Short mmCIF file of C-alpha atoms in Angstrom, two decimals:
data_model
loop_
_atom_site.label_atom_id
_atom_site.label_comp_id
_atom_site.label_asym_id
_atom_site.label_seq_id
_atom_site.Cartn_x
_atom_site.Cartn_y
_atom_site.Cartn_z
CA MET S 1 -0.18 0.00 0.04
CA VAL S 2 2.72 2.38 1.00
CA ARG S 3 4.70 1.57 -2.18
CA ARG S 4 1.79 2.21 -4.46
CA GLN S 5 1.11 5.62 -2.74
CA ARG S 6 4.72 6.43 -3.28
CA GLU S 7 4.56 5.49 -6.90
CA GLU S 8 1.39 7.50 -7.49
CA ILE S 9 3.10 10.55 -5.87
CA THR S 10 6.12 10.15 -8.17
CA ALA S 11 3.82 9.78 -11.23
CA GLN S 12 1.98 13.05 -10.22
CA GLN S 13 5.28 14.92 -9.89
CA ILE S 14 6.32 13.82 -13.35
CA LEU S 15 2.90 15.05 -14.77
CA VAL S 16 3.28 18.39 -12.82
CA ASP S 17 6.70 18.88 -14.61
CA ILE S 18 5.24 18.31 -17.99
CA ALA S 19 2.39 20.81 -17.30
CA ARG S 20 4.99 23.33 -16.06
CA LYS S 21 6.60 23.15 -19.60
CA GLY S 22 3.36 24.36 -20.92
CA ARG S 23 2.59 21.16 -22.82
CA ALA S 24 -0.86 19.53 -22.71
CA ILE S 25 -0.85 16.30 -20.78
CA LYS S 26 -1.66 13.20 -23.13
CA ARG S 27 -3.07 9.89 -22.24
CA SER S 28 0.43 8.36 -23.22
CA ASP S 29 2.03 10.78 -20.72
CA ILE S 30 -0.06 9.42 -17.90
CA ALA S 31 0.75 5.92 -18.68
CA LYS S 32 4.53 6.70 -18.99
CA ALA S 33 4.34 8.71 -15.80
CA ARG S 34 2.93 5.68 -13.97
CA SER S 35 5.48 3.37 -15.55
CA ASP S 36 8.30 5.71 -14.60
CA GLY S 37 6.94 6.24 -11.11
CA ALA S 38 7.01 2.58 -10.48
CA MET S 39 10.57 2.26 -11.76
CA ILE S 40 13.44 1.57 -9.38
CA TRP S 41 16.42 3.22 -10.84
CA THR S 42 20.05 4.23 -10.13
CA GLN S 43 21.71 7.42 -11.58
CA THR S 44 24.70 6.45 -13.76
CA TYR S 45 28.06 8.13 -14.11
CA ASP S 46 26.75 10.16 -17.10
CA GLY S 47 23.63 11.23 -15.09
CA ARG S 48 21.05 8.85 -16.70
CA ALA S 49 18.30 6.85 -15.01
CA PHE S 50 19.09 3.07 -15.30
CA ASN S 51 16.19 0.80 -14.55
CA LEU S 52 17.46 -1.91 -12.11
CA LEU S 53 14.60 -4.27 -12.45
CA ASP S 54 13.89 -4.09 -16.21
CA PRO S 55 17.20 -2.91 -17.77
CA ASP S 56 17.26 -1.91 -21.44
CA PRO S 57 20.39 -2.86 -23.48
CA ALA S 58 20.11 0.38 -25.24
CA ASP S 59 20.96 2.10 -21.95
CA ILE S 60 24.25 -0.02 -21.59
CA CYS S 61 27.33 2.30 -22.31
CA PHE S 62 30.67 0.22 -21.95
CA ARG S 63 32.70 3.47 -21.71
CA GLU S 64 30.66 4.32 -18.59
CA ILE S 65 30.87 0.97 -17.33
CA ALA S 66 34.55 1.05 -17.36
CA THR S 67 34.68 4.34 -15.82
CA THR S 68 32.40 3.52 -12.98
CA LEU S 69 34.24 0.23 -12.26
CA SER S 70 37.51 2.00 -12.06
CA GLN S 71 36.05 4.00 -9.15
CA ILE S 72 34.49 1.05 -7.12
CA ASN S 73 36.96 -0.52 -4.67
CA ARG S 74 36.72 -4.15 -3.82
CA TYR S 75 37.27 -5.84 -0.35
CA ALA S 76 35.13 -2.75 1.15
CA GLY S 77 38.51 -0.72 0.63
CA ALA S 78 40.34 -3.05 2.99
CA SER S 79 43.49 -3.42 0.86
CA ARG S 80 47.02 -2.25 1.13
CA ALA S 81 46.55 -0.45 -2.34
CA PRO S 82 43.20 0.33 -4.00
CA VAL S 83 41.73 -2.70 -5.93
CA SER S 84 39.05 -1.38 -8.07
CA VAL S 85 36.56 -3.64 -9.78
CA ALA S 86 38.16 -2.67 -13.18
CA LEU S 87 41.54 -3.81 -11.94
CA HIS S 88 40.27 -7.02 -10.85
CA THR S 89 38.41 -7.39 -14.11
CA LEU S 90 41.87 -6.89 -16.14
CA ILE S 91 43.58 -9.20 -13.87
CA ALA S 92 40.93 -12.02 -14.35
CA ALA S 93 40.93 -11.53 -18.16
CA ASP S 94 44.71 -11.42 -18.20
CA ASN S 95 44.60 -15.04 -17.03
CA ALA S 96 41.70 -16.12 -19.16
CA PRO S 97 42.18 -17.94 -22.60
CA PRO S 98 41.17 -15.84 -25.69
CA SER S 99 37.92 -17.81 -26.10
CA LEU S 100 36.85 -16.71 -22.65
CA LYS S 101 38.04 -13.21 -22.43
CA ALA S 102 34.85 -11.58 -23.66
CA HIS S 103 32.83 -13.20 -20.94
CA VAL S 104 35.37 -12.62 -18.25
CA LEU S 105 35.61 -8.93 -19.03
CA LEU S 106 31.73 -8.72 -18.34
CA HIS S 107 31.52 -10.95 -15.28
CA ASP S 108 31.39 -8.10 -12.87
CA ALA S 109 29.95 -5.46 -15.20
CA HIS S 110 26.60 -5.43 -13.39
CA GLU S 111 28.60 -3.80 -10.46
CA ALA S 112 28.67 -0.46 -12.34
CA TYR S 113 25.00 -0.22 -11.62
CA ILE S 114 24.60 -2.15 -8.11
CA GLY S 115 28.04 -1.65 -6.56
CA ASP S 116 30.39 -4.49 -5.27
CA ILE S 117 28.49 -6.36 -2.56
CA THR S 118 31.41 -8.34 -0.76
CA THR S 119 30.77 -12.08 -0.15
CA PRO S 120 30.98 -11.64 3.66
CA THR S 121 28.37 -8.99 3.55
CA ALA S 122 26.01 -11.17 1.41
CA SER S 123 26.58 -14.08 3.71
CA ALA S 124 25.84 -11.84 6.80
CA LEU S 125 22.52 -10.65 5.18
CA ALA S 126 21.51 -14.25 4.44
CA ARG S 127 22.27 -15.22 8.01
CA LEU S 128 20.24 -12.32 9.42
CA ALA S 129 17.41 -13.21 7.10
CA ASP S 130 17.49 -16.85 8.33
CA ASP S 131 17.42 -15.76 12.02
CA ARG S 132 14.42 -13.48 11.29
CA ASN S 133 12.50 -16.05 9.38
CA ALA S 134 13.25 -18.97 11.60
CA PRO S 135 10.60 -18.58 14.20
CA LEU S 136 7.87 -18.18 11.41
CA CYS S 137 8.71 -21.49 9.77
CA VAL S 138 8.58 -19.93 6.37
CA ARG S 139 11.03 -20.10 3.40
CA PRO S 140 14.67 -19.98 4.57
CA GLY S 141 15.69 -16.27 4.54
CA ALA S 142 19.18 -17.09 3.21
CA GLU S 143 17.54 -18.58 0.15
CA VAL S 144 15.42 -15.57 -0.47
CA VAL S 145 18.27 -13.04 -0.05
CA ARG S 146 20.60 -15.07 -2.46
CA GLU S 147 17.82 -15.70 -5.01
CA ALA S 148 17.01 -11.82 -4.97
CA LEU S 149 20.60 -10.79 -5.36
CA ALA S 150 21.06 -13.49 -8.20
CA LYS S 151 17.99 -12.39 -10.08
CA LEU S 152 19.05 -8.65 -9.80
CA LYS S 153 22.46 -9.62 -11.26
CA PHE S 154 21.04 -11.87 -13.87
CA GLY S 155 18.62 -9.20 -15.34
CA ILE S 156 21.40 -6.74 -15.72
CA ASP S 157 23.89 -9.16 -17.06
CA ALA S 158 21.35 -10.14 -19.82
CA ALA S 159 21.04 -6.46 -20.85
CA ILE S 160 24.82 -6.27 -20.87
CA TYR S 161 25.29 -9.42 -22.92
CA GLU S 162 22.77 -8.24 -25.46
CA ALA S 163 24.38 -4.75 -25.74
CA ALA S 164 27.64 -6.58 -26.22
CA ASP S 165 26.33 -8.70 -28.87
CA LEU S 166 27.45 -11.76 -26.87
CA PRO S 167 25.43 -14.91 -25.86
CA PRO S 168 25.04 -15.62 -22.25
CA PRO S 169 27.66 -18.24 -20.89
CA ASP S 170 26.56 -21.82 -20.73
CA ALA S 171 27.03 -24.05 -17.68
CA ARG S 172 30.62 -25.02 -18.82
CA MET S 173 31.77 -21.36 -19.47
CA GLN S 174 30.28 -20.29 -16.15
CA ALA S 175 32.41 -22.65 -14.30
CA GLU S 176 35.55 -21.47 -16.25
CA ILE S 177 34.59 -17.86 -15.63
CA LYS S 178 34.28 -18.54 -11.90
CA HIS S 179 37.69 -20.20 -12.03
CA ALA S 180 39.22 -17.10 -13.61
CA ASP S 181 37.39 -14.99 -11.10
CA ARG S 182 38.93 -17.04 -8.26
CA ILE S 183 42.53 -16.81 -9.80
CA ALA S 184 42.19 -13.19 -9.69
CA LEU S 185 40.76 -13.17 -6.20
CA MET S 186 43.69 -15.27 -4.79
CA THR S 187 46.30 -13.16 -6.79
CA GLU S 188 44.64 -9.95 -5.33
CA ARG S 189 45.01 -11.58 -1.87
CA ARG S 190 48.78 -12.26 -2.35
CA ASP S 191 49.60 -8.80 -4.02
CA PHE S 192 47.29 -6.26 -2.33
CA LEU S 193 45.98 -7.55 0.88
CA ALA S 194 47.42 -8.07 4.30
CA ALA S 195 48.08 -11.73 5.48
CA PRO S 196 44.70 -13.18 6.32
CA PRO S 197 44.09 -13.78 9.99
CA ARG S 198 42.67 -17.13 9.21
CA PRO S 199 42.26 -19.43 6.11
CA TRP S 200 39.48 -18.46 3.60
CA VAL S 201 36.99 -21.05 2.50
CA LEU S 202 38.37 -24.38 1.09
CA GLU S 203 37.27 -23.78 -2.51
CA LEU S 204 39.44 -20.54 -2.60
CA GLU S 205 42.47 -21.93 -0.77
CA ALA S 206 42.68 -24.66 -3.33
CA VAL S 207 43.09 -22.04 -6.21
CA ALA S 208 46.61 -21.16 -7.01
CA PRO S 209 47.24 -17.31 -7.76
CA ALA S 210 48.64 -16.17 -11.05
CA LYS S 211 52.42 -16.44 -11.73
CA ARG S 212 52.49 -12.81 -12.70
CA VAL S 213 52.71 -10.35 -9.89
CA TYR S 214 50.48 -7.26 -10.15
CA ARG S 215 51.02 -3.92 -8.74
CA ALA S 216 48.70 -0.88 -8.41
CA GLY S 217 50.29 0.59 -11.49
CA THR S 218 50.18 -2.44 -13.68
CA PHE S 219 47.41 -1.15 -15.83
CA GLY S 220 47.87 2.56 -15.14
CA ARG S 221 48.48 4.80 -12.21
CA THR S 222 45.04 6.59 -11.78
CA PRO S 223 41.41 5.32 -12.02
CA VAL S 224 41.17 7.17 -15.56
CA ASP S 225 44.10 5.16 -16.69
CA VAL S 226 42.60 1.85 -15.57
CA ALA S 227 39.16 2.81 -16.96
CA GLY S 228 40.95 3.42 -20.32
CA ALA S 229 42.68 0.16 -20.23
CA LEU S 230 39.38 -1.71 -19.46
CA TYR S 231 37.52 0.08 -22.22
CA ASP S 232 40.40 -0.79 -24.69
CA GLU S 233 39.82 -4.50 -23.77
CA PHE S 234 36.05 -3.99 -24.32
CA ARG S 235 36.74 -2.75 -27.80
CA ARG S 236 39.19 -5.53 -28.49
CA TRP S 237 37.18 -8.35 -27.41
CA LEU S 238 33.37 -7.62 -27.53
CA PRO S 239 31.65 -8.53 -30.62
CA ALA S 240 29.56 -5.39 -30.54
CA PHE S 241 32.82 -3.48 -31.29
CA GLY S 242 33.89 -5.91 -33.88
CA GLY S 243 36.07 -7.74 -31.58
CA GLY S 244 36.35 -11.43 -30.36
CA ALA S 245 38.53 -14.39 -30.14
CA GLU S 246 37.67 -15.66 -33.74
CA PRO S 247 38.38 -13.80 -36.93
CA GLN S 248 34.84 -14.72 -38.33
CA ARG S 249 33.18 -13.09 -35.37
CA ARG S 250 34.68 -9.69 -36.16
CA ARG S 251 32.06 -7.28 -37.57
CA ARG S 252 31.11 -3.61 -37.60
CA ALA S 253 29.23 -2.43 -34.57
CA THR S 254 25.75 -1.71 -35.65
CA SER S 255 23.60 -1.45 -32.51
CA GLY S 256 23.46 -1.57 -28.84
CA ALA S 257 26.49 -0.17 -26.81
CA ALA S 258 28.55 0.63 -29.82
CA ALA S 259 25.74 2.87 -31.17
CA HIS S 260 25.47 4.63 -27.81
CA PRO S 261 26.65 8.31 -28.14
CA LYS S 262 29.00 8.02 -25.23
CA GLU S 263 30.82 5.16 -27.05
CA GLN S 264 31.65 7.54 -29.94
CA ALA S 265 33.43 10.01 -27.82
#
């Protein structure tokens, strides 16, 4: 009830803004205002409204994603040197085979719109949800929290894949992407974090870090440099830009992200 009232108030504000501009309100304006009022959105780097629950591939801008990811730090900032999501992505892609690079480059791209939710934070939320729901004997709260986060990421990922002209990864590729992600994670622990006070989960401890040692300036000294390096990789490997692991996949960008005005800058 409260949510519906809030949506109606937002819709009314949109219609008031239209009236203030001196334009007659049409039936289509009312329908759009109600739709926009119900939209849960976040403001992007370039100042646009991005619909989190119904993302439009046409709203995806890879230059914007690269810039935003270069300014989001992993590990809640608890590293000896800043480790941005963009830096993490570059490390993961650097250790992935050519056939997997495009998908690895996008594995955390949704974080440009929802931020980096650390694994311990997600686990803590799940535990709290379980504790709250246990007395009620309803569906496990942890399951609800994990499913909600997964669904949110899945929807944004789907829009990003479509904008990149890239098919979603199948089960085999998902496993390979996760492994590349874990290699990057354990490499970052070695190169950027303090020695852990206790072992991490067994699945991670079993993964060897990359042979290459990375430093804060490996891909550039500033967030702008790292964003540029990541965007260059997008242009090199994403099919929407004519990139890819196989020559036959190369083609001119015709729609989606490559056609976005910000990509032409």
